[in-house]
XYZ file of C-alpha atoms in Angstrom:
616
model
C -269.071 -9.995 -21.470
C -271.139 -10.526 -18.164
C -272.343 -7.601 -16.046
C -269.905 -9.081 -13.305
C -266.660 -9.072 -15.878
C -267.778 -5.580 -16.780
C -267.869 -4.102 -13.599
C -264.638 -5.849 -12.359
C -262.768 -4.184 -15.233
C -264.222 -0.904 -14.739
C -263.276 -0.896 -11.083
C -259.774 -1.852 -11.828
C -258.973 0.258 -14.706
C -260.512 3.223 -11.944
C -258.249 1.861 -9.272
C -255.266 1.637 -11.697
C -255.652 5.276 -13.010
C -255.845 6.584 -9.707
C -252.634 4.746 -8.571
C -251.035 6.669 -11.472
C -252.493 10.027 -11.195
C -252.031 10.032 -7.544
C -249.456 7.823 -6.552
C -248.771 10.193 -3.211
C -252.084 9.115 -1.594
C -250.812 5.427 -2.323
C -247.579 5.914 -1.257
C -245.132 3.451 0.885
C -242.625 3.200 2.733
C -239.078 1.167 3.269
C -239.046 -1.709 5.228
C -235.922 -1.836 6.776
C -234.095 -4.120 9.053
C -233.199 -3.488 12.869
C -231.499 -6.082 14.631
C -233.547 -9.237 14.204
C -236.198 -8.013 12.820
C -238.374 -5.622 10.497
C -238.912 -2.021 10.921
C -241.381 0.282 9.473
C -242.006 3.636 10.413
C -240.355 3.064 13.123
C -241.966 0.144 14.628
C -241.772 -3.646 14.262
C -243.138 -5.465 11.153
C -243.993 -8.691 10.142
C -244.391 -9.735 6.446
C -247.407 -11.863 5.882
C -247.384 -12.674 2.334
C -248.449 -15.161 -0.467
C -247.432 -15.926 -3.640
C -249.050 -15.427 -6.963
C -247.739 -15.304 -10.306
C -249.222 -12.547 -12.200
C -248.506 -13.991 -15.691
C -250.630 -17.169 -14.767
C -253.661 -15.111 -14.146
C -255.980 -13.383 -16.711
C -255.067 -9.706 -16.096
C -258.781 -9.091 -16.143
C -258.650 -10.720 -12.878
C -255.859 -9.817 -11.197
C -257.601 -6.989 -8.873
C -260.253 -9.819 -8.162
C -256.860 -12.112 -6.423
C -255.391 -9.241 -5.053
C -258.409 -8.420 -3.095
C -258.757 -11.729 -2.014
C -255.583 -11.567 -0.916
C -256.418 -8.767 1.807
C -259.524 -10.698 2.574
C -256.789 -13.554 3.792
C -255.416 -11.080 5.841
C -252.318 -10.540 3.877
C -250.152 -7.627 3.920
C -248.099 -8.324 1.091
C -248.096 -10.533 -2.298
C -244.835 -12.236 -3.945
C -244.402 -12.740 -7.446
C -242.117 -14.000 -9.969
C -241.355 -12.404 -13.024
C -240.670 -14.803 -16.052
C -238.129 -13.677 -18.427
C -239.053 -15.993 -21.157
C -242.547 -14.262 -21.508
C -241.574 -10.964 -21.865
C -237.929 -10.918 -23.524
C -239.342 -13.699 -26.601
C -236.505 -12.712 -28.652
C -233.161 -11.397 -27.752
C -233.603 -7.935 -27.439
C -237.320 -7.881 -28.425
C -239.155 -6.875 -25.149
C -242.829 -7.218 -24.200
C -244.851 -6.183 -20.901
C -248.182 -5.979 -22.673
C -251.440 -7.176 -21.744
C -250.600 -10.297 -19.516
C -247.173 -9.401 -18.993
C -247.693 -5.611 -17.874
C -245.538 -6.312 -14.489
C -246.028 -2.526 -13.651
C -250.156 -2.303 -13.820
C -249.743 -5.579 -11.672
C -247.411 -3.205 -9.348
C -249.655 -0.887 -9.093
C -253.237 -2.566 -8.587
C -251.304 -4.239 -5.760
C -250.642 -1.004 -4.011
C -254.014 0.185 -4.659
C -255.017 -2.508 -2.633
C -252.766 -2.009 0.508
C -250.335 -4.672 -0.671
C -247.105 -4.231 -0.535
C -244.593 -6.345 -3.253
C -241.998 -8.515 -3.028
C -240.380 -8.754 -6.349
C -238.614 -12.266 -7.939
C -237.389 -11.272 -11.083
C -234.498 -13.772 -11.367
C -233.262 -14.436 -13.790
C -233.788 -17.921 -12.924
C -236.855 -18.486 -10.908
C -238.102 -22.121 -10.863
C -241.335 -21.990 -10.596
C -242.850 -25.473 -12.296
C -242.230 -23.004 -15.394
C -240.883 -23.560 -18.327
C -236.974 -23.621 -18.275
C -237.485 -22.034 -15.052
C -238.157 -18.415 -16.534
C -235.197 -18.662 -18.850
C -235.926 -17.611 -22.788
C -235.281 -20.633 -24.936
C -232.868 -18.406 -27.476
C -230.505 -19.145 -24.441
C -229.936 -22.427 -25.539
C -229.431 -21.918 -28.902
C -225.727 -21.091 -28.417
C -223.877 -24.355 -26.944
C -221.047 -22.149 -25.291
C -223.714 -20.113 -23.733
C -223.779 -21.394 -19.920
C -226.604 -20.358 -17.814
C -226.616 -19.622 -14.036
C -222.672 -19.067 -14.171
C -220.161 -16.361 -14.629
C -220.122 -16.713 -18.205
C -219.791 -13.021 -20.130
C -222.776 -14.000 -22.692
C -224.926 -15.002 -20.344
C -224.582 -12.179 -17.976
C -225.306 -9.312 -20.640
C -228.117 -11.252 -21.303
C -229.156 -11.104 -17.722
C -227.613 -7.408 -17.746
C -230.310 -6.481 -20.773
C -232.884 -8.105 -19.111
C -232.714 -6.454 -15.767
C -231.977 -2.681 -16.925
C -235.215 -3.020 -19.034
C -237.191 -4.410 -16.325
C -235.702 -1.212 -14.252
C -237.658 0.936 -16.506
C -240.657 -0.551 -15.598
C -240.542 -0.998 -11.705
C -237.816 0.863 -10.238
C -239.916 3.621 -9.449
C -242.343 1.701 -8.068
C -239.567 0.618 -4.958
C -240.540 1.301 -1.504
C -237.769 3.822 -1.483
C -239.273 5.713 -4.573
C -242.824 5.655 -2.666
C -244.120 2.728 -4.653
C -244.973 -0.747 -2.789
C -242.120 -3.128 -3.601
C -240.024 -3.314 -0.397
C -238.188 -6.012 -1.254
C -236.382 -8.051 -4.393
C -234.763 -11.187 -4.834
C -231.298 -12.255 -5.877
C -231.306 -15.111 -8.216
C -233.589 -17.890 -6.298
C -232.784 -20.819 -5.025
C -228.883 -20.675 -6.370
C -227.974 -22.817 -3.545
C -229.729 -26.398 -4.324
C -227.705 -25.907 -7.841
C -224.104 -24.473 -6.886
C -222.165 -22.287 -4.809
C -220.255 -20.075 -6.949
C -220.578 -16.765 -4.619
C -218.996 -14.611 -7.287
C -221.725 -15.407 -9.392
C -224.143 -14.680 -6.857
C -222.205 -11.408 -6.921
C -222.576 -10.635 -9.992
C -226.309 -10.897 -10.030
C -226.738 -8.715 -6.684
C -224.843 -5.880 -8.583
C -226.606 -5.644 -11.859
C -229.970 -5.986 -9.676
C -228.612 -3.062 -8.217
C -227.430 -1.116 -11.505
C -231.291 -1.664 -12.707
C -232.489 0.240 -9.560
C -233.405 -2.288 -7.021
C -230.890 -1.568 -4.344
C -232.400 0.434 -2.399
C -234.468 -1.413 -0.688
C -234.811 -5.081 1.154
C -232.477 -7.725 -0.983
C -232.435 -11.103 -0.225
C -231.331 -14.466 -1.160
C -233.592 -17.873 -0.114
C -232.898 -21.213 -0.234
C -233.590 -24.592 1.587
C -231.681 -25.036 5.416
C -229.276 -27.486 4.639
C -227.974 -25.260 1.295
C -228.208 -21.501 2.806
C -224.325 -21.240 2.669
C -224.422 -22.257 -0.673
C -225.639 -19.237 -1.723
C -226.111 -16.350 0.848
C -224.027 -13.285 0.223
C -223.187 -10.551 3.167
C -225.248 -7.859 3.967
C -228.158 -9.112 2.361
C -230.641 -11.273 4.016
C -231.105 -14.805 3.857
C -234.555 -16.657 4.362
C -235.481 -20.045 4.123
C -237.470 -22.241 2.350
C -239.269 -25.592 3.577
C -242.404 -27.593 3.272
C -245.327 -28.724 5.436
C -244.422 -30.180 9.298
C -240.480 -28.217 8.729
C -241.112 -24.904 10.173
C -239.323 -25.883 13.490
C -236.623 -27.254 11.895
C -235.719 -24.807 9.023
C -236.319 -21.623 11.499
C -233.673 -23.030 13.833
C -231.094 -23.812 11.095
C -231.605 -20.180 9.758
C -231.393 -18.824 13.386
C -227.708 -20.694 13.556
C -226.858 -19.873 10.298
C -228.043 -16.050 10.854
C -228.498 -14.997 14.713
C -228.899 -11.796 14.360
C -231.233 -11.108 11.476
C -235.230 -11.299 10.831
C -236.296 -14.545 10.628
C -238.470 -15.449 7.399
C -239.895 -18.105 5.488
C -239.121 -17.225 1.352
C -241.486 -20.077 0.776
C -243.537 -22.157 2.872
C -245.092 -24.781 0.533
C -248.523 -25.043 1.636
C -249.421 -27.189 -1.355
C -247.602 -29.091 -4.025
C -247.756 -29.274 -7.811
C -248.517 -32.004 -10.150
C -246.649 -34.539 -12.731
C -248.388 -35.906 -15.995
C -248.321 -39.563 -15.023
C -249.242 -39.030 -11.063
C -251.891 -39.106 -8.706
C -253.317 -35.248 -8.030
C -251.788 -33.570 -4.998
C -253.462 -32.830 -2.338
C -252.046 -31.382 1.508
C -253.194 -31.264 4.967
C -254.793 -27.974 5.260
C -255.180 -28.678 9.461
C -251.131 -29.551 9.807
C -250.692 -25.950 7.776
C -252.774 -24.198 9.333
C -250.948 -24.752 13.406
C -247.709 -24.334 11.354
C -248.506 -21.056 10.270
C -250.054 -20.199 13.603
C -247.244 -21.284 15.366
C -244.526 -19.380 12.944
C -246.894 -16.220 13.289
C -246.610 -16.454 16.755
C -242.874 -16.635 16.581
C -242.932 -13.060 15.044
C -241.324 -15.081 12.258
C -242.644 -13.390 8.458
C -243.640 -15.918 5.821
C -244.151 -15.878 2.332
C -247.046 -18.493 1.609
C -246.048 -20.275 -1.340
C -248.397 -20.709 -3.375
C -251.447 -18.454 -2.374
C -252.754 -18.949 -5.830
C -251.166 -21.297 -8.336
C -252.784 -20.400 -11.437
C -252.201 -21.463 -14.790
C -249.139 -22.392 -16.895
C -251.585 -21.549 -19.936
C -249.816 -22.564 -23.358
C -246.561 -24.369 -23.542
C -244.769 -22.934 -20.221
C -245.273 -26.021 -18.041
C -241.355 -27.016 -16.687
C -240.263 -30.483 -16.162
C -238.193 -31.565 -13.057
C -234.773 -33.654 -13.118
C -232.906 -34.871 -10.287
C -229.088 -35.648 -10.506
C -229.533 -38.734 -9.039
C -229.163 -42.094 -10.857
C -233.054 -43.313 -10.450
C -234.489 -40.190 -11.172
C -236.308 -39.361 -14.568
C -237.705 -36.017 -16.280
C -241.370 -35.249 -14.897
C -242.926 -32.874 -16.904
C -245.750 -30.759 -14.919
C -249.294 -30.099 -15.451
C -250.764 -26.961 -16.973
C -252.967 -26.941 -14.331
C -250.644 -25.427 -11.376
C -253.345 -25.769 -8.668
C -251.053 -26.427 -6.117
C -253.705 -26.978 -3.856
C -253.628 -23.339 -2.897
C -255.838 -21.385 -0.663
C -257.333 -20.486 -3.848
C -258.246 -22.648 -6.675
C -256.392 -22.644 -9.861
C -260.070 -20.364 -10.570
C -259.555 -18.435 -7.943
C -261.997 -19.330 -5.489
C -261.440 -20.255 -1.988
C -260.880 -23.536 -0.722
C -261.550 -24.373 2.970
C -257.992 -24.060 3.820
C -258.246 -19.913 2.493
C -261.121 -19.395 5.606
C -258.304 -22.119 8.021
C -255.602 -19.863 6.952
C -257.734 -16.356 7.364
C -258.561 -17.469 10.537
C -254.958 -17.983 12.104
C -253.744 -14.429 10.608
C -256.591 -12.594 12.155
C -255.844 -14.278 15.784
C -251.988 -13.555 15.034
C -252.482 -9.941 14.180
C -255.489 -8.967 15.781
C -256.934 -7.385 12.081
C -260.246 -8.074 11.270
C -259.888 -8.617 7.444
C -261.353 -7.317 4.612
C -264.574 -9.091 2.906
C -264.075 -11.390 0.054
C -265.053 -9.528 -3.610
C -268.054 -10.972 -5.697
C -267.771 -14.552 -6.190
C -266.634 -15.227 -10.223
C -269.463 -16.619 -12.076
C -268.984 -20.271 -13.629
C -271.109 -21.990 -16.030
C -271.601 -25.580 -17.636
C -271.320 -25.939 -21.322
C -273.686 -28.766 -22.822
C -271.620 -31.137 -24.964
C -270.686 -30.404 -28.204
C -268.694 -32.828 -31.199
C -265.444 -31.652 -32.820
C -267.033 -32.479 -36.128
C -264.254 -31.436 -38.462
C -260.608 -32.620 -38.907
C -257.247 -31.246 -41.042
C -254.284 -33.515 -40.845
C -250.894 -32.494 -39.667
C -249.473 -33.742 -42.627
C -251.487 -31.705 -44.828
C -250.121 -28.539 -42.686
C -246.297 -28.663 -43.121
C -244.489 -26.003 -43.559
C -241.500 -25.406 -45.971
C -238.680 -27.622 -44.536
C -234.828 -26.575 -43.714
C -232.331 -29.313 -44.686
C -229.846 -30.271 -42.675
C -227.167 -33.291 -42.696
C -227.561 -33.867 -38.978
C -230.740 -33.557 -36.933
C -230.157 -29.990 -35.179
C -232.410 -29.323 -31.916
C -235.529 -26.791 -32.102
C -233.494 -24.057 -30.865
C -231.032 -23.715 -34.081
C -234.281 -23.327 -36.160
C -234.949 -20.356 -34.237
C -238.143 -21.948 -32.714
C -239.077 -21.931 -28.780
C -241.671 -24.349 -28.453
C -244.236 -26.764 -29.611
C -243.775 -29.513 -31.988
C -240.861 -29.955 -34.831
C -240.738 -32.837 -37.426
C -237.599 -34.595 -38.572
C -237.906 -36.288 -41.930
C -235.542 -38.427 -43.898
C -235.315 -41.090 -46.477
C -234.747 -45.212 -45.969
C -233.590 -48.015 -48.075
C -235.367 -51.424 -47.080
C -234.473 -53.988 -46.361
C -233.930 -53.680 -42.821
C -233.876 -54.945 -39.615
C -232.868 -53.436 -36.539
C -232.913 -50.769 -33.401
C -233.723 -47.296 -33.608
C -231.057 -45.481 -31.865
C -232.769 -42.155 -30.940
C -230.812 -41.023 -28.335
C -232.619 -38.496 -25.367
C -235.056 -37.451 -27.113
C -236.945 -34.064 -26.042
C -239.412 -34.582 -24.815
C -241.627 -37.217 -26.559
C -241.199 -38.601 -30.184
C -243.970 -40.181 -32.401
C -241.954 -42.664 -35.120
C -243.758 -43.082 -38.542
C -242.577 -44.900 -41.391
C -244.629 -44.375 -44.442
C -246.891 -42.252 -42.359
C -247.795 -45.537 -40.013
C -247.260 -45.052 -36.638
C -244.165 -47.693 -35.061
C -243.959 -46.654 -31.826
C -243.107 -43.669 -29.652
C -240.282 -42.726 -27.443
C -240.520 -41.159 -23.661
C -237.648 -39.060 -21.974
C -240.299 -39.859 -18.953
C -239.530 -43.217 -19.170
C -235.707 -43.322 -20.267
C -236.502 -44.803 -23.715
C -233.785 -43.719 -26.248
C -234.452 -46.686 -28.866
C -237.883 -48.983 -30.682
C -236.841 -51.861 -32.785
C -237.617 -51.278 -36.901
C -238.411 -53.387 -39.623
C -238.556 -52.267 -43.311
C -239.563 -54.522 -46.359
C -237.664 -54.072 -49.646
C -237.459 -50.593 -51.671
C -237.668 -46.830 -50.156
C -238.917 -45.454 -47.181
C -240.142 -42.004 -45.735
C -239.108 -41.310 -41.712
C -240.765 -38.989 -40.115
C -240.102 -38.651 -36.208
C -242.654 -35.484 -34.640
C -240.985 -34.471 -31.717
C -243.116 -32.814 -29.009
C -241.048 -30.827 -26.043
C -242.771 -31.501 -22.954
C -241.754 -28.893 -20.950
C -237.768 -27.712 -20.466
C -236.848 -28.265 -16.914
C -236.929 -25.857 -14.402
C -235.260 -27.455 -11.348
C -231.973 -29.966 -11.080
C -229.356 -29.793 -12.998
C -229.856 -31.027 -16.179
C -231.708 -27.508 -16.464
C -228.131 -26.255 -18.194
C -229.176 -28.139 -21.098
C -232.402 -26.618 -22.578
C -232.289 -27.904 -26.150
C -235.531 -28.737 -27.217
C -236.381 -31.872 -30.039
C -233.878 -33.977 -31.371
C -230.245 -33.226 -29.272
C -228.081 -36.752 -30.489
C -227.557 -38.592 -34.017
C -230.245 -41.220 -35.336
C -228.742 -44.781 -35.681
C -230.392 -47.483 -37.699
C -228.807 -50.666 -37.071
C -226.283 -49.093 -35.592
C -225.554 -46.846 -38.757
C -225.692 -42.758 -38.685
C -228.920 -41.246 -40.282
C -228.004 -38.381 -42.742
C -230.336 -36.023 -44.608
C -232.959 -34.336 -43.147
C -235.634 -32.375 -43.932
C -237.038 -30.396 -40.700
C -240.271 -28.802 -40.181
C -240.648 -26.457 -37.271
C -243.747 -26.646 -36.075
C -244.527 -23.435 -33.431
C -248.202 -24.269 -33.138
C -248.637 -20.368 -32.257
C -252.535 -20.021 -34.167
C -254.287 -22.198 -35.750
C -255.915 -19.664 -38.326
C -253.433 -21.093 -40.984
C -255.053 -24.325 -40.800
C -256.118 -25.650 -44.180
C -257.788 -29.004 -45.155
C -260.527 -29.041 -42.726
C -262.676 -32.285 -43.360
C -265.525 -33.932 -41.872
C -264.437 -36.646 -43.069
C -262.521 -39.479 -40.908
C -258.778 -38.470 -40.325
C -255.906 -40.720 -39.736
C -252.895 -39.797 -37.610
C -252.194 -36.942 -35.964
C -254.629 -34.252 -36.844
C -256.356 -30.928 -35.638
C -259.861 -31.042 -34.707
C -262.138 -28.182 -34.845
C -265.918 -27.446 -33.338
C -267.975 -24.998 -31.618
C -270.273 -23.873 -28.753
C -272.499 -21.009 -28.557
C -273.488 -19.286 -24.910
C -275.360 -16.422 -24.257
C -273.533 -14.573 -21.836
C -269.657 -15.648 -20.633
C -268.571 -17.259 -17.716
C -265.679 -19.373 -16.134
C -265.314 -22.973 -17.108
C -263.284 -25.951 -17.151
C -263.205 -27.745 -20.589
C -263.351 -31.513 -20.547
C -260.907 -32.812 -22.910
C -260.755 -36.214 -21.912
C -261.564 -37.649 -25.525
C -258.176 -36.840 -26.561
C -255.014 -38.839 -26.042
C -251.973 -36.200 -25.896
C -251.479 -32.773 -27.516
C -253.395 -29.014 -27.110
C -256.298 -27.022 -26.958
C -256.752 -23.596 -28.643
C -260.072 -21.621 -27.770
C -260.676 -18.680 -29.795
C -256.782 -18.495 -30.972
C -255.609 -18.927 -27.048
C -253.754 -21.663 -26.244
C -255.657 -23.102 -22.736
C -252.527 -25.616 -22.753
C -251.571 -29.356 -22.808
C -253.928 -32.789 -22.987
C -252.614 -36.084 -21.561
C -254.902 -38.813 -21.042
C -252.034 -40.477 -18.602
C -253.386 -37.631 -16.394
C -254.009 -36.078 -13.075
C -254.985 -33.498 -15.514
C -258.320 -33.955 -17.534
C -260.005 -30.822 -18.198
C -258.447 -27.061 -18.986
C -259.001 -23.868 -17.342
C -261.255 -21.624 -19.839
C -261.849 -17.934 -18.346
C -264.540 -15.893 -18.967
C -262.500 -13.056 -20.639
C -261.578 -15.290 -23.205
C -265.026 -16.077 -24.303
C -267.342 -14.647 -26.658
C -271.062 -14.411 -26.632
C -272.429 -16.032 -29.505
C -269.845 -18.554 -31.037
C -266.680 -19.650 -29.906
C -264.059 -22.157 -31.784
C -262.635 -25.160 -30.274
C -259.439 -26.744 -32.005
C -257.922 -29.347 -30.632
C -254.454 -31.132 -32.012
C -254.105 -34.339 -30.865
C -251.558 -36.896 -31.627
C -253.508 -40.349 -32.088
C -256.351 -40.733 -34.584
C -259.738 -38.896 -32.846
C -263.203 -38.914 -34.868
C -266.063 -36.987 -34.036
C -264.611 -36.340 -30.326
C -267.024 -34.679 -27.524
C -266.322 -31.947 -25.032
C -268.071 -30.276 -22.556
C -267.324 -27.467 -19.627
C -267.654 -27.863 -16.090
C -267.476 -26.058 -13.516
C -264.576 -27.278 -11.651
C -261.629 -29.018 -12.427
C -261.670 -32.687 -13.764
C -258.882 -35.086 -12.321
C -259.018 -38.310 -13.199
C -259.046 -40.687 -10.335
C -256.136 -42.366 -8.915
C -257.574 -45.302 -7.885
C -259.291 -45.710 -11.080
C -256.689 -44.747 -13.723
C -253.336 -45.814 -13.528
C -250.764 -43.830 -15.241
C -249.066 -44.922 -18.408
């Protein structure tokens, strides 16, 4: 560890332990709501928050964000909580390490910031399945976001649990979170009020009733969705301000007027150019809503990382649209980087809070260190098919979920009599399918790009068909979201003639200590590649995997997250608390044949250039 990392963690665990031991010092109060706008203590207030999802950021630097944060000049931070990460399994809970929501909490109020809570249960987010736990899906009469019984105990479970870790910490209780959110944008998906209902109360039976509630959602859809007595704000992008504030003054006269979300930023698909925003057009828009007395939620103030597997995926209802898997990168071209360091629109965006409010802030914390790492060669290999696992059979191809797996890869085998000639009926495959026959590659198939099919040819005598089905990503927004079923969902056709017999491998890709076979030879296929770097002392760094075609990257066990050479996206954020000094492993599985790759760290993010590389 560097002197730096040592001395952050030492001042937060300090911070932490005081929140706990003397929580009265700390201690908040309600926000509450007086005509059209926000009291506390008796006199007006405005919210001036930003959004950052704790379980995106190393929780060794969480107090390093928050105190950024109040160096913006913000008063409060939002955050999501994502169900999938800390309910795995259906009744199995976990809020350690990276999902402790309640140290979060309380490092928060330790820094003056008060919290606005999103627990859900859906929450969006570019993450995957929008926050919902896959085991969801594994029951086809289970229907999400609805009144259905099963899926509201699930909800119900969910939210008494997460009771026992933040109720206390309400406003109301003397702890910073003054307000909570029902559901999240329920109205750009349906309008079932009851159901809305039905999510306010069991908020409220987990013990967040007693302070702010409220429901957000885009103008045009606020009556989709808003419920009485409980405030609505909106949500809108850059140059809308104007717009969405009058529509929410029409829709609600008499009530504060907020902004839920104002995107200052955008995320990213595989397959499209990097996004980048005007920071100048933000900035007078968030001068001029300050000067409104308007409160706003800046969404994001740090993106993060969707480290791992928990990218979402996007899909539109209408005809042209297609699934658009995001980036693990979720940059969002925030006031801070997906690093955590501030960008020139964090000092624009400083600067208009301290001329709204008049409050000099706080200085920015120690700078993170970052370091280069000099190139090193993945030097050995272990194939994939050397690293099967005991198959289930099955007559029909049965998605990942019904296997009891959540994500990463699953392989559906079966066995061909040639000859042959004809289509490949697939069906929508999810997310991305590599077709082998005899172990040679024949093609692949893309949900991105509406392929359901490859024409097959097979000479005289048997055959062994393997189909390695990556999912992508589960979507988070649209509504195909209802259907989360990962890997193979339809029946295989060959020449038009059902495939029966199969022999699945689930393939979880949680560690890659069970790897066996390791080579330096020259491996065909897909494969996991392995090498090493040594460093002195640790630092941040972005690792350059752009010698690899499509698959993952686990340092030292952790899973950094996805490689696509179609792009924006060419290098992975590596932080310093996941380093060692001395040696640290690299393995890599990619999904096309890779000898003797190189990689390298950086210190910033690698995109590859639009102008240069066009997508796939």
């Amino acid at each position: 560890m560097t002197r730096t990392y040592v001395l952050q963690l030492a001042t937060a665990c300090v911070i932490g332990l005081m929140a706990l031991l003397s929580p009265s010092s700390y201690a908040n109060t309600s926000i509450t709501i007086e005509g059209n706008h926000f009291i506390r203590a008796g006199k007006p207030h405005q919210i001036i928050s930003g959004s950052m999802d704790f379980q995106r950021i190393p929780r060794a630097y969480w107090q390093d964000r928050l105190q950024k944060a109040r160096a913006m000049g913000l008063n409060a931070i939002t955050t999501y909580v994502f169900w999938n990460a800390v309910e795995p399994k259906p009744g199995q809970f976990d809020f350690s390490d990276n999902n402790d929501v309640a140290a979060f909490v309380r490092m928060a109020q330790a820094q003056g910031l008060d919290v606005i809570l999103r627990p859900g249960p859906y929450v969006c987010a570019e993450w995957e399945a929008g926050g919902f736990p896959a085991w969801l899906f594994a029951d086809p009469h289970l229907h999400v976001r609805t009144q259905d019984p099963k899926y509201l105990q699930a909800v119900e479970r969910y939210f008494q649990r997460l009771g026992k870790e933040l109720a206390p910490l309400m406003a109301s209780h003397g702890g910073p979170i003054v307000a909570v959110q029902v559901e999240n944008e329920y109205g750009s998906y349906g309008d079932d009020r009851a159901y809305m209902e039905q999510i306010h109360q069991a908020l409220i039976r987990a013990g967040f009733g007693a302070d702010l509630m409220f429901t957000s959602d885009g103008a045009d859809l606020l009556n989709n969705d808003a419920l009485s007595g409980v405030l609505a704000v909106v949500n809108f992008g850059t140059g809308e301000a104007k717009g969405a504030f009058a529509k929410l003054k029409a829709f609600r006269p008499d009530q504060p007027k907020m902004a839920g979300e104002y995107w200052a930023g955008w995320f990213d698909h595989w397959g499209e150019p990097h996004a980048q925003t005007d920071a100048n057009v933000q900035a007078k828009e968030l001068a001029w809503m300050l000067s409104q007395g308007y409160s706003v939620n800046i969404y994001m103030f740090e993106g993060g990382t969707s480290f791992g597997f928990m990218n979402g995926a996007n899909f539109q209802g209408n005809p042209s649209d297609h699934y658009a898997p995001q980036t693990t990168s979720y940059d969002y071209d925030a006031p801070l980087d997906e690093a955590g360091r501030p960008k020139p629109k964090f000092a624009k965006f400083r600067d208009v809070i301290a001329k709204a409010t008049g409050i000099k802030p706080t200085p920015l914390p120690t700078p993170t260190s970052f370091m280069g790492v000099p190139a090193f060669t993945l030097t050995e290999s272990a194939s994939l098919w050397d690293n099967l696992p005991e198959p289930v059979t099955t007559e029909q191809p049965q998605p990942m979920e019904q296997f009891g797996q959540a994500y990463g890869y699953i392989l559906y085998r079966t066995q061909l009599a040639g000859p042959v000639s004809g289509e490949l009926y697939i069906g929508e495959v999810r997310d991305y399918a590599m077709v082998y026959v005899d172990r040679k590659l024949i093609g692949t198939v893309d949900r991105r790009l509406k392929q359901v099919s490859l024409p097959i040819t097979l000479d005289a005598g048997p055959h062994t068909l393997d189909m390695l089905v990556e999912n992508t990503g589960r979507i988070n927004y649209g509504p195909h979201l209802a259907d989360g079923r990962a890997g193979l969902v339809d029946p295989v056709l060959l020449d038009g003639k059902e495939l029966h017999g199969w022999q699945t491998y689930a393939l979880p890709m949680t560690s890659p200590d069970a790897i066996r076979g390791w080579t330096t030879q020259p491996v065909a296929g897909p494969a996991f590649h392995r090498g090493h770097f040594k460093i002195t002392s640790t630092a941040d760094t972005f690792l350059d995997v752009g010698a690899f075609s499509k698959g993952f990257a686990w340092v030292n066990g952790r899973n950094l997250g996805r490689i696509w050479d179609i792009g924006p996206q060419r290098s992975l954020y590596l932080p310093a608390p996941w380093l060692e000094q001395g040696d640290n492993t690299v393995v890599v599985f990619d999904l096309q044949t890779t000898k003797d790759a190189v990689v390298r760290g950086g210190t910033k993010q690698f995109w590859y250039r639009s102008d240069v590389k066009t997508p796939k």
